[in-house]
Coordinates of C-alpha atoms and ligand atoms in Angstrom, one line a residue:
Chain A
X9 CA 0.8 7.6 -47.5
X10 CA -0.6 4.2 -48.2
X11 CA -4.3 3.0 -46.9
X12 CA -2.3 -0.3 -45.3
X13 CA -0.2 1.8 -43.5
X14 CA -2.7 4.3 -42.1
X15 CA -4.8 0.8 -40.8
X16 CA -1.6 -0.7 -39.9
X17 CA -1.0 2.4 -37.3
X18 CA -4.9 2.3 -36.5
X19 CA -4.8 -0.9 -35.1
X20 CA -1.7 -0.1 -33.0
X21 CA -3.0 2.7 -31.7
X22 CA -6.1 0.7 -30.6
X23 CA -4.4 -2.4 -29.2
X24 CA -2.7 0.3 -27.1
X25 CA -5.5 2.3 -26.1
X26 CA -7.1 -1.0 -24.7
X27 CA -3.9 -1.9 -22.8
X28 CA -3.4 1.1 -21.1
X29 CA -7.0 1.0 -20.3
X30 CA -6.8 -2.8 -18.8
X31 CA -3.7 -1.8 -17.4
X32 CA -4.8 1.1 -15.7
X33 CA -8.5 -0.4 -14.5
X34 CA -6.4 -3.6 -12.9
X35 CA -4.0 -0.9 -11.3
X36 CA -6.9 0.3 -8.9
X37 CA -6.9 -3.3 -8.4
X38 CA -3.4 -4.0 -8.0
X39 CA -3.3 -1.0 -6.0
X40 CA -6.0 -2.1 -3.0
X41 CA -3.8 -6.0 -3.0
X42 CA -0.7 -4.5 -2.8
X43 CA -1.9 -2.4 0.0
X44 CA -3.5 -5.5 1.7
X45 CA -0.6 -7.7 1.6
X46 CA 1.9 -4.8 2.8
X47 CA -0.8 -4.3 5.9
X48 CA -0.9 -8.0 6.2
X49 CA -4.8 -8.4 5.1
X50 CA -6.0 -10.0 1.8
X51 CA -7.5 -6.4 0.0
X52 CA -10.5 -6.9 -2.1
X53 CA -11.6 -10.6 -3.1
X54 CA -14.7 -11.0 -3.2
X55 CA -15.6 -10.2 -6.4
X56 CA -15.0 -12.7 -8.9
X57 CA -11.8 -15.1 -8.2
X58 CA -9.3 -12.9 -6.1
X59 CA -11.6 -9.9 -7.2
X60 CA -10.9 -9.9 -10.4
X61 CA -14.1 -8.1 -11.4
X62 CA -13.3 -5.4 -8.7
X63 CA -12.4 -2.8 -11.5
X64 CA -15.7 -3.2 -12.9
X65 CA -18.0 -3.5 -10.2
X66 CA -16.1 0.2 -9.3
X67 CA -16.5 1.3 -12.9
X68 CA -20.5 0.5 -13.1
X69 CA -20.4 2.0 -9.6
X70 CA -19.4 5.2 -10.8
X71 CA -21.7 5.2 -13.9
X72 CA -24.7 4.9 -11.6
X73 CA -23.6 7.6 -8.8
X74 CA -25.6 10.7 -8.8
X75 CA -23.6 13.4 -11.1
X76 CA -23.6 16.6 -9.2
X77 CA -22.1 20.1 -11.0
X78 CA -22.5 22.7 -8.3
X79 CA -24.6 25.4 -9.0
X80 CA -22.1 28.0 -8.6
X81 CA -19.5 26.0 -11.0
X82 CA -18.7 27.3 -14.7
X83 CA -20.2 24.1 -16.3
X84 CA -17.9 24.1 -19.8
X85 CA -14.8 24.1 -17.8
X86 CA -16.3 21.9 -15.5
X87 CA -16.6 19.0 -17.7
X88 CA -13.4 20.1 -19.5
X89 CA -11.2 19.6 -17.0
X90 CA -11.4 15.9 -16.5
X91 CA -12.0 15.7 -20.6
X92 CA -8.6 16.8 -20.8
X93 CA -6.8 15.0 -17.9
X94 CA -8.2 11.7 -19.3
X95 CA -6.7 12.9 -23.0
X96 CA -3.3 14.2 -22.5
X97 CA -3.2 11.3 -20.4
X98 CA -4.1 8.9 -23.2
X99 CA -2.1 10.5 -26.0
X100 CA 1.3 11.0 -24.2
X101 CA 1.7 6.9 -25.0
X102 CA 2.0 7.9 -28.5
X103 CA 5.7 8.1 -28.9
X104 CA 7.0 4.9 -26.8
X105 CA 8.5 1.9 -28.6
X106 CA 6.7 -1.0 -27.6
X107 CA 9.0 -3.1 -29.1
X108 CA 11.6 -3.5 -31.9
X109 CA 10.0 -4.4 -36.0
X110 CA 7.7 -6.8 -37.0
X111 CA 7.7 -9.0 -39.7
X112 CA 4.9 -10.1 -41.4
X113 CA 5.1 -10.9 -45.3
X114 CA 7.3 -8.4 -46.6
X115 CA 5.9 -6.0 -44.4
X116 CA 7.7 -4.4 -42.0
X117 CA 5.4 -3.0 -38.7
X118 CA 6.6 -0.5 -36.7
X119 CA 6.0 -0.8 -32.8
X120 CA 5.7 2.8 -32.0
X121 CA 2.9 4.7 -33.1
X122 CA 4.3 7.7 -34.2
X123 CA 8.3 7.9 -33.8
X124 CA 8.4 11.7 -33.3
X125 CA 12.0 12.9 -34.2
X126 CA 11.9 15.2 -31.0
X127 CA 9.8 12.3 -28.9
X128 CA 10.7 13.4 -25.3
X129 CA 9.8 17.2 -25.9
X130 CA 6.6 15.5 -27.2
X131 CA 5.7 13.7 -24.1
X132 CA 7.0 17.1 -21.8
X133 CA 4.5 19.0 -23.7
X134 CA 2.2 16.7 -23.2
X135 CA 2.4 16.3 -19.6
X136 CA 2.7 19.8 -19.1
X137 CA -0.5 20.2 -20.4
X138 CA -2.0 17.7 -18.0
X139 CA -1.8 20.1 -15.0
X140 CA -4.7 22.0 -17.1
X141 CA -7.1 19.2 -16.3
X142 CA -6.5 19.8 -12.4
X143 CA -6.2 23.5 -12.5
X144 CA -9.4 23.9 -15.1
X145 CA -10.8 21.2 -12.4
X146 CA -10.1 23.0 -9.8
X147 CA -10.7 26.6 -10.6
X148 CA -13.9 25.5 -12.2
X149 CA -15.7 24.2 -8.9
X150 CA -16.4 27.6 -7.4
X151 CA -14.6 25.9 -4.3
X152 CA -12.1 27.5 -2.4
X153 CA -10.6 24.1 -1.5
X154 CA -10.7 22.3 -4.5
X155 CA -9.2 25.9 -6.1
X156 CA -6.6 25.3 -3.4
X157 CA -6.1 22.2 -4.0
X158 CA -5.5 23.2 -7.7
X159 CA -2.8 25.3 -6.8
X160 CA -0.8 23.1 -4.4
X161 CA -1.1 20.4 -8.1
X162 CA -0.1 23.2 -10.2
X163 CA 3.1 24.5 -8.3
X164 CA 4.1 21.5 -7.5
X165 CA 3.9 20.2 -10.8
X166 CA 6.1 23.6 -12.3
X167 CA 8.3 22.8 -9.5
X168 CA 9.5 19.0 -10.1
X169 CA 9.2 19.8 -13.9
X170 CA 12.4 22.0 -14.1
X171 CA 14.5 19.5 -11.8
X172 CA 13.1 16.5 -14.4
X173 CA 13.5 17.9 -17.4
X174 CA 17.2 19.4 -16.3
X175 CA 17.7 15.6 -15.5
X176 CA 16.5 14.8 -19.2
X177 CA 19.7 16.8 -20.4
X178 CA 22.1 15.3 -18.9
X179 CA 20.6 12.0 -20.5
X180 CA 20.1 13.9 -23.7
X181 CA 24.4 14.3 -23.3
X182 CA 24.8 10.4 -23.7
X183 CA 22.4 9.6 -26.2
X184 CA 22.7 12.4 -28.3
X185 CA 19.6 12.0 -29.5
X186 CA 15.7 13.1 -28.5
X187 CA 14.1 10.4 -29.9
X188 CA 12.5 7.9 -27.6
X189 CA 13.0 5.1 -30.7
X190 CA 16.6 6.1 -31.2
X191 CA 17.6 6.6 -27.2
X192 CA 16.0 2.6 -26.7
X193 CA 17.9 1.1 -29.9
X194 CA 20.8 2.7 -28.6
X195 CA 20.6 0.2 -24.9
X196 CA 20.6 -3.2 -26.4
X197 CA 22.0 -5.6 -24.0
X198 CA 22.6 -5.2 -20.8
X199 CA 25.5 -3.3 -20.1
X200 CA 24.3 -0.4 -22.4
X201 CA 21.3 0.8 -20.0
X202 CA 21.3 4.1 -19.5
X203 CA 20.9 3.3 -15.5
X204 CA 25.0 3.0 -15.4
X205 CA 25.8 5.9 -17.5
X206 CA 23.0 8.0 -15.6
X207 CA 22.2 6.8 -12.2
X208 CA 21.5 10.3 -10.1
X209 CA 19.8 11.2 -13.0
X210 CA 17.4 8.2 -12.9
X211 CA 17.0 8.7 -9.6
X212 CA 16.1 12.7 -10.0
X213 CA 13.8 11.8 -12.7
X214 CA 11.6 9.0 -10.7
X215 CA 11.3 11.1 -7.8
X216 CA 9.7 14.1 -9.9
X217 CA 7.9 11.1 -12.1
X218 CA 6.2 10.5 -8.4
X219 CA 5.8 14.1 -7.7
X220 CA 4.1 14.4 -11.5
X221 CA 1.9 11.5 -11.1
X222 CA 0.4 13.1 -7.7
X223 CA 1.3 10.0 -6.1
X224 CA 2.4 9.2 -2.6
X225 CA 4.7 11.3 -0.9
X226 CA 3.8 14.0 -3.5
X227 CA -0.1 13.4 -3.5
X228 CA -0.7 16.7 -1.9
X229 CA -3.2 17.9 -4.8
X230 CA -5.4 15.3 -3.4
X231 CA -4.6 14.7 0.4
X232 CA -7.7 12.2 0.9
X233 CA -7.0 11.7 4.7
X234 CA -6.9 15.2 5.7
X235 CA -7.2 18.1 3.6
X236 CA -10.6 17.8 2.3
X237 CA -9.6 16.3 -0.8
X238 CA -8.0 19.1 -3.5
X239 CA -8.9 19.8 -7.2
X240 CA -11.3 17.4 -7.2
X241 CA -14.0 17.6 -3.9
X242 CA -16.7 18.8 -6.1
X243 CA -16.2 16.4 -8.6
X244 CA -18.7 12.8 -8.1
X245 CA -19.7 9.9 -10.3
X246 CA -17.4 9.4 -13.5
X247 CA -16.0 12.9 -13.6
X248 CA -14.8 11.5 -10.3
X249 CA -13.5 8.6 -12.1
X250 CA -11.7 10.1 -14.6
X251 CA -9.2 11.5 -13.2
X252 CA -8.4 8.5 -11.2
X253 CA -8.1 6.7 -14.4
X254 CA -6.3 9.0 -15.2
X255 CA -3.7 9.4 -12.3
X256 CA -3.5 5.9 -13.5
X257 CA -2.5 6.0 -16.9
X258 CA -0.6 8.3 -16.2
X259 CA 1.7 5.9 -13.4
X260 CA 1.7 3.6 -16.4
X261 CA 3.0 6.2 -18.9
X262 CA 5.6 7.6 -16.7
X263 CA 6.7 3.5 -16.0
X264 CA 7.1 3.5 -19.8
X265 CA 8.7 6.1 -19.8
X266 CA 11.3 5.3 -17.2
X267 CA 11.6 1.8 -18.8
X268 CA 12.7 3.4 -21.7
X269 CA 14.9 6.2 -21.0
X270 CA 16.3 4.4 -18.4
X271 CA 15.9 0.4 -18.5
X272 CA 16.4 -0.3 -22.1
X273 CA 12.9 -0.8 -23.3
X274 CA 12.5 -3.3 -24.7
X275 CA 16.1 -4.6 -24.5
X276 CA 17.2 -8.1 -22.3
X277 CA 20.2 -9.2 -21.8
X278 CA 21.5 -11.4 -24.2
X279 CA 18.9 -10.9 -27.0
X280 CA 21.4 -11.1 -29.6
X281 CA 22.9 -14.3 -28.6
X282 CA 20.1 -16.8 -28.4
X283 CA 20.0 -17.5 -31.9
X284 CA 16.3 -16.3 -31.8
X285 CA 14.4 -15.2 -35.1
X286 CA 14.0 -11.5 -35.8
X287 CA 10.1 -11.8 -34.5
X288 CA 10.4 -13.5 -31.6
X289 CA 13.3 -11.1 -30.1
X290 CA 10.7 -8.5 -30.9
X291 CA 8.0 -10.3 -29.4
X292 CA 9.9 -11.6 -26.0
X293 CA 11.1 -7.9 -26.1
X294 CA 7.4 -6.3 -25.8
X295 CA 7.2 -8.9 -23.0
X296 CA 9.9 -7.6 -21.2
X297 CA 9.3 -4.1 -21.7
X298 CA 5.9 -5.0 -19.9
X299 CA 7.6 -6.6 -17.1
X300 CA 10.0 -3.8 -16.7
X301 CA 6.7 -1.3 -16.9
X302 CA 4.5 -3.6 -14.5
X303 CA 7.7 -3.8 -11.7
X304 CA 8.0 0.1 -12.1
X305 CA 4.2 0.0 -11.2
X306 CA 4.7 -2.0 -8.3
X307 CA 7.3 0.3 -7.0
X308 CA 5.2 3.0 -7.2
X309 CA 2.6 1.2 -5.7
X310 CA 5.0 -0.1 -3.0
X311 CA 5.9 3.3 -2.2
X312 CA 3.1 4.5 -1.6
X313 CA 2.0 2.1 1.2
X314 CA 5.5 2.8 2.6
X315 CA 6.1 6.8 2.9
X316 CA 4.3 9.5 4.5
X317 CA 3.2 12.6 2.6
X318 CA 5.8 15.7 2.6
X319 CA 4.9 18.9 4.1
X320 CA 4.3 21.7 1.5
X321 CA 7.3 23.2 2.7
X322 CA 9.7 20.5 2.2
X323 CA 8.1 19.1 -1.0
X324 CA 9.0 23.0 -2.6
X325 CA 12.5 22.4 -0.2
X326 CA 13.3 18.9 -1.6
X327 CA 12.2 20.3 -5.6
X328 CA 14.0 23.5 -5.3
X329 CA 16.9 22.9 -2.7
X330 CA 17.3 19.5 -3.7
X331 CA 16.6 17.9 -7.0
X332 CA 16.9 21.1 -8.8
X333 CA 20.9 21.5 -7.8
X334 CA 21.4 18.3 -8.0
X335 CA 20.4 18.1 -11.4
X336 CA 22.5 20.7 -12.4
X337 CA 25.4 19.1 -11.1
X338 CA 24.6 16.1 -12.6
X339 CA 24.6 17.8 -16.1
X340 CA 28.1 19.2 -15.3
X341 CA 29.7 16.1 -14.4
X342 CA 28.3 14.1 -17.4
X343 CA 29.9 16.9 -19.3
X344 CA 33.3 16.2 -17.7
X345 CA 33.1 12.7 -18.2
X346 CA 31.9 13.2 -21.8
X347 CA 34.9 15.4 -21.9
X348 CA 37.7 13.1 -20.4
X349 CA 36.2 9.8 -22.2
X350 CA 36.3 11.7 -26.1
X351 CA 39.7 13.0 -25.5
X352 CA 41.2 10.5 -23.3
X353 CA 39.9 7.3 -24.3
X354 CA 38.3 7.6 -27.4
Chain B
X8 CA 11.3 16.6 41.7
X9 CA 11.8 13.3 39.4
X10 CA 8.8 10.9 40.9
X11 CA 9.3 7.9 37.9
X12 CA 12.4 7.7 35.5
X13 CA 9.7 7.5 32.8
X14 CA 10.5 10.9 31.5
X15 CA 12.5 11.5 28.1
X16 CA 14.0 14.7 27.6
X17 CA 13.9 15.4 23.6
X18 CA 16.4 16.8 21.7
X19 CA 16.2 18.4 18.6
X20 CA 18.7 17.9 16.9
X21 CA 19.2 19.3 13.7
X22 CA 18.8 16.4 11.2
X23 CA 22.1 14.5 9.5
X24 CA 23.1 14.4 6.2
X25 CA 21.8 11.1 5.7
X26 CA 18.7 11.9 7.1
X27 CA 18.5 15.3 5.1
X28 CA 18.2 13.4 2.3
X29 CA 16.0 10.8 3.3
X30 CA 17.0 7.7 1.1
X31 CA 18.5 5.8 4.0
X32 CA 15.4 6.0 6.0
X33 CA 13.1 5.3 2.8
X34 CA 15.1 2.3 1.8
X35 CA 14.6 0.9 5.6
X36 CA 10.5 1.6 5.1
X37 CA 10.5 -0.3 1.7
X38 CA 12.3 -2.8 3.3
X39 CA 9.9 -3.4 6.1
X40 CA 6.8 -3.0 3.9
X41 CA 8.0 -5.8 1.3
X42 CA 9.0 -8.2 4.5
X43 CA 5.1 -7.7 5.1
X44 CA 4.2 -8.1 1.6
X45 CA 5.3 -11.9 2.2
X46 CA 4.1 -12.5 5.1
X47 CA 1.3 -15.1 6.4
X48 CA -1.8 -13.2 6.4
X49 CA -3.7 -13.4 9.6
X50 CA -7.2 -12.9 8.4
X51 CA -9.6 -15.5 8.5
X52 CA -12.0 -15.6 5.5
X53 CA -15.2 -15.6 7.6
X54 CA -18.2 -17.3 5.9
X55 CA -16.0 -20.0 4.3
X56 CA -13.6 -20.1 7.1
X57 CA -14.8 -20.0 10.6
X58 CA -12.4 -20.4 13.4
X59 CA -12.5 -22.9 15.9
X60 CA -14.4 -21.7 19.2
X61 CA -13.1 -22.7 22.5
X62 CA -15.6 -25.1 24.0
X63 CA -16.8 -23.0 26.4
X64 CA -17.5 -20.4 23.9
X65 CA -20.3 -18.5 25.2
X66 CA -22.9 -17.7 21.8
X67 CA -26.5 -17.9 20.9
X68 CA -28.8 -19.4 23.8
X69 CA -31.0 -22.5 22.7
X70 CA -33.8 -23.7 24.8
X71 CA -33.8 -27.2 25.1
X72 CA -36.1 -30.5 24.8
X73 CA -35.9 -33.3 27.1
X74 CA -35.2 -37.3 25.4
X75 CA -38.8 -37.2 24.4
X76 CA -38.7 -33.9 22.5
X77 CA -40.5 -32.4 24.5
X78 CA -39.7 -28.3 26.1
X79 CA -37.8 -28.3 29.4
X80 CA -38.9 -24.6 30.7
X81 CA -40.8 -24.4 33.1
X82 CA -41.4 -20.3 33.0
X83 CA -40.3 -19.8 36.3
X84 CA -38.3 -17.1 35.8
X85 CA -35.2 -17.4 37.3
X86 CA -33.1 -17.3 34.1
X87 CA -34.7 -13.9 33.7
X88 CA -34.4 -12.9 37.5
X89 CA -30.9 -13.4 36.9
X90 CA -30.0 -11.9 34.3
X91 CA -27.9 -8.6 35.2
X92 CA -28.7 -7.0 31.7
X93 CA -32.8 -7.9 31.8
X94 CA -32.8 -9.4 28.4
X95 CA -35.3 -12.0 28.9
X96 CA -38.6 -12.0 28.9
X97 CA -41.6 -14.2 29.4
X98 CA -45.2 -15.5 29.2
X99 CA -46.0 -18.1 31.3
X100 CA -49.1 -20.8 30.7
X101 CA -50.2 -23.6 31.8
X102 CA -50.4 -26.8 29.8
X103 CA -53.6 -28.1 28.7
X104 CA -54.8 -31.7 28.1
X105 CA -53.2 -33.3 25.5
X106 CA -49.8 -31.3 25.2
X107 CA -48.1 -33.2 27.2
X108 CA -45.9 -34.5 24.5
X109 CA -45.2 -30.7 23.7
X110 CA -44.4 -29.7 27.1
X111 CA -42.6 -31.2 29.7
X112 CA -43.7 -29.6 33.3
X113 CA -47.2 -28.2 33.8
X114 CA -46.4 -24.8 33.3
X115 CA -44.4 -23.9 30.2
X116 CA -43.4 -20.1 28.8
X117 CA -45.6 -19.3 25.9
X118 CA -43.6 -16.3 24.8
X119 CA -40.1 -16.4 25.9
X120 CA -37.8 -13.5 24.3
X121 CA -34.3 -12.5 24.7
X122 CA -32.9 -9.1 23.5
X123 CA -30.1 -10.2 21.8
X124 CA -28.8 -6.4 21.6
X125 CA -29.3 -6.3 25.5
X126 CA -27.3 -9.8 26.4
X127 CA -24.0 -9.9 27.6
X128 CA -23.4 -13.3 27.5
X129 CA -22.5 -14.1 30.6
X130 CA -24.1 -17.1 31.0
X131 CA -25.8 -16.6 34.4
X132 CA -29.6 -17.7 33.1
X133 CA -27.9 -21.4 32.2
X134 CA -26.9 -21.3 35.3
X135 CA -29.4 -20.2 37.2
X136 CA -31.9 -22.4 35.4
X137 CA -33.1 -25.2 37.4
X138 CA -34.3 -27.3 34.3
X139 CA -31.1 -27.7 32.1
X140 CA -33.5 -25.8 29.7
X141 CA -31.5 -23.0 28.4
X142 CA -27.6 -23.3 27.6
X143 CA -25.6 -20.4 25.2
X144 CA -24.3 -23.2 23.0
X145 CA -24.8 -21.3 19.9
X146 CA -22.8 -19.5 17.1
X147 CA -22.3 -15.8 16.7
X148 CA -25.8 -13.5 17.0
X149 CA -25.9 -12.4 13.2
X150 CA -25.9 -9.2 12.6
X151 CA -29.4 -7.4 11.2
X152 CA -30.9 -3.8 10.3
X153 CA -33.4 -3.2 12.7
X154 CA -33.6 -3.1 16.7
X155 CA -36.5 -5.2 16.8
X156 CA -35.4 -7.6 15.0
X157 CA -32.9 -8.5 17.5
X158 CA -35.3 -9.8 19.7
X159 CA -35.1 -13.4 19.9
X160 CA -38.3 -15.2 20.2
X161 CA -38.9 -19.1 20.4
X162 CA -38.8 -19.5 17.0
X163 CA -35.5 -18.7 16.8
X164 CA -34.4 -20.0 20.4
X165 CA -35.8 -23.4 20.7
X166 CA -34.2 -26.5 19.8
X167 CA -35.4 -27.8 16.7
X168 CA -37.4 -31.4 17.3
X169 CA -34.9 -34.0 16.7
X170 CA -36.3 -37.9 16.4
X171 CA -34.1 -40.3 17.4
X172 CA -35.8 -43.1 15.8
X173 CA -35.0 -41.6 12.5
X174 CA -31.3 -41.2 14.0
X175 CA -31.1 -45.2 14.7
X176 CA -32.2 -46.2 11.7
Ligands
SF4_25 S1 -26.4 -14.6 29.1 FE1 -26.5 -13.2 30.8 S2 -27.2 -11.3 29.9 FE2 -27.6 -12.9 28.4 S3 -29.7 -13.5 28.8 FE3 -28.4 -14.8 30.0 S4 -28.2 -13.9 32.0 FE4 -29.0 -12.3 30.6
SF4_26 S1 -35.2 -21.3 31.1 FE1 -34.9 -22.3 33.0 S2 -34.7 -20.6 34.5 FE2 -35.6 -19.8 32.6 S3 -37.7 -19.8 32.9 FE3 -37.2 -21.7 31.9 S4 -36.9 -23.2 33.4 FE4 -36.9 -21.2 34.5

């Protein structure tokens, strides 16, 4: 391994980290306006032009709130279980493609930090894992609500994991392939999305992408109208903070994610076609592949001032009753199709 | 016996297909939310933007000065007789060689305080004031953190002097 190539990835890997930072800081933002203009008021705008220093008045907020651990808490756990929800959340962004090569010299630079040859078993494990953060969170208070709360997040999390990942196979049928660099290169253009060949699947997959984000209807680990909160009611100041960041990073990871599996990436229409140099498809493509990540955003966020939360009944009806048959299904009739298209019309 | 045809018997039915699996009903809800997302907000932006008042608008009292700048009360307590929420208050005295430029009658209210938190601005002290000396022409009362800060002496309530000579020239 060459030193050019290990700064080469550094740099990525930073440029990235800061994005999914801004992103997720202006996505508390983004969250409170779109929730303002769906209720008809402004949201937050008084700091800075249309509040843009919102995040960061919130941010410096948090630093200077008093930092209680309850006395009866196990402290090491305690601080481990944001510590981790904030790093699974960071590092499952490792194996996206941002974008197609770039060209500089006779270099070639590689969008994607690390193109993992089983990428989307990468990112399950690594979501997965983030339901440790909430449990460890949870368990760790000494709190019999936040320890409930902690086990509403973790079964519901088990729950909508089977019905995604069952809704993974039946992409993994079309693109014969598990990794994420492979499964975008294969949707250039338009009519090669994955949407067309997999649409229940998509739609599967987003609902348990909301049900693993915690959001709204699924955002019973956390409840903030009227169960007193969830995994985290012990938690105050950053700790606090965290793990809204990282709720938030993981929205934008999971709109990645969707993009990708599902929209074409960083794929337009027409990219081939415009007569463009080889850089500038690559760089109107990390464009796009924003867009498409910023719109899922807004639908999550759009969403959420829409719906009502599920009862704890029907959120384990609508996993297990639901999404999980339905997923199934879906595998079979991919496999028919496969069938009839490689014998019939291949 | 049915008294009003106001009551609804409810059914429960057991829910539809459709609505078994909610997406109908959720794509109506994202519909409705996004109509809102482009509508005209309603909200005024208070400090910059401050809404026209109707001119009858009932705010802040002021006690007034006469063409010569001098004070129109009189302290005779009518304003305060009529007031059904006893917010005012007052000190009468009696004017003194050489203040006649300050005050207009012979007696004139050396303390006169309103309790701004016990007003109901109803305007019955303008009218019940013989001397034109007290009208609720003002803006909002402005919120603050303590009680007694609410009440409204006449530093706050008279009419600042205003020369008219200055004005002409
Ligand atoms: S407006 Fe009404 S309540 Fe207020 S001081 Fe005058 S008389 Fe009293
Ligand atoms: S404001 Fe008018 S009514 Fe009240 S004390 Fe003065 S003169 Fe009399």
């Amino acid at each position: 391994m060459e030193w050019s190539f290990v700064i080469e990835k550094l740099i990525l890997v930073f440029i990235i980290f800061v994005v999914t930072l801004l992103i997720a800081m202006y996505s508390t933002l983004a969250e409170r306006k779109i929730a303002g203009f769906m209720q008809d008021r402004y949201g937050p705008d008084r700091a800075g032009l249309f509040g843009i220093l919102q995040p960061l008045c919130d941010g410096g907020k948090f630093f200077f709130k008093e930092e209680i651990i309850p006395a009866g808490a196990h402290k090491a756990l305690f601080i481990l279980g944001p510590t981790i929800a904030i790093i699974t959340a960071c590092i499952s962004s490792a194996v996206i493609p941002w974008g197609q090569e770039l060209q500089i010299g006779d270099r070639t630079i590689s969008l994607q930090v690390a193109d993992v040859n089983v990428g989307i078993l990468y990112m399950f494990g690594v979501i997965a894992l983030g339901v440790y953060g909430i449990m460890l969170g949870g368990w760790a208070s000494n709190n019999k609500f936040s320890l409930m709360g902690a086990i509403r997040a973790a079964s519901q999390s088990i729950s909508y994991e089977i019905a995604m990942g069952l809704s993974i196979i039946a992409l993994l049928m079309v693109t014969q392939s598990l990794s994420l660099k492979e499964i975008v290169a294969q949707q250039s253009g338009f009519v090669n999305w994955n949407i067309w060949a997999q649409p229940l699947g998509f739609i599967i997959f987003m609902v348990c992408a909301f049900a693993e984000c915690n959001r709204v209807p699924f955002d019973l680990p956390e409840c903030e109208t009227e169960l007193v909160g969830g995994y985290h009611t012990e938690y105050s100041s950053m700790k606090l903070g965290l793990y809204m960041f990282s709720e938030y990073i993981n929205m934008f990871v999971s709109s990645a994610l969707m993009a990708s599996l599902y929209f074409g990436g960083y794929n337009f229409p027409f990219m081939n076609d415009l007569g463009l140099s080889a850089n500038m498809i690559t760089i109107l493509g990390v464009v796009v592949f924003f867009i498409k990540i910023l719109l899922f955003i807004f639908f999550f966020m759009w969403v959420r001032w829409t719906l009502p939360r599920f009862r704890y009944d029907q959120l384990m009806n609508l996993g297990w009753k639901m999404l999980i048959p339905l997923a199934i299904a879906n595998i079979v009739l991919t496999g028919v199709f496969t069938l009839i298209k490689d014998t019939y019309f291949s | 016996m049915q008294l009003t045809n106001r009551k609804k018997v409810i059914e429960q039915k057991p829910m539809t297909f459709a609505e078994r699996i909610y997406f109908p009903a959720i794509v109506k809800g994202l519909r409705i939310t996004l109509r809102h997302f482009f509508k005209k907000i309603p909200t005024i932006k208070y400090p910059e933007e401050i809404r026209p008042y109707s001119k009858n608008f009932r705010g802040q009292h002021s006690l007034k000065r006469d063409e010569e700048g001098r004070e129109r009360c009189t302290a005779c307590g009518l304003c305060a007789l009529s007031c059904p929420a006893e917010a005012i208050t007052m000190t009468a005295a009696e004017r003194k060689k050489g203040e006649e430029h300050l005050y207009r009658e012979e007696k004139y209210a050396s303390v006169y305080e309103i309790n701004m938190l016990r007003c109901i601005f109803c305007g019955l002290c303008e009218e019940a004031c013989p001397k034109e000396a007290i009208y609720l022409d003002g803006p909002h009362v402005t919120a603050d953190y303590l009680r007694k800060d609410f009440i409204y002496g006449k530093d706050k309530l008279v009419e600042p002097t205003f020369d008219i000579t200055k004005l002409k020239s």
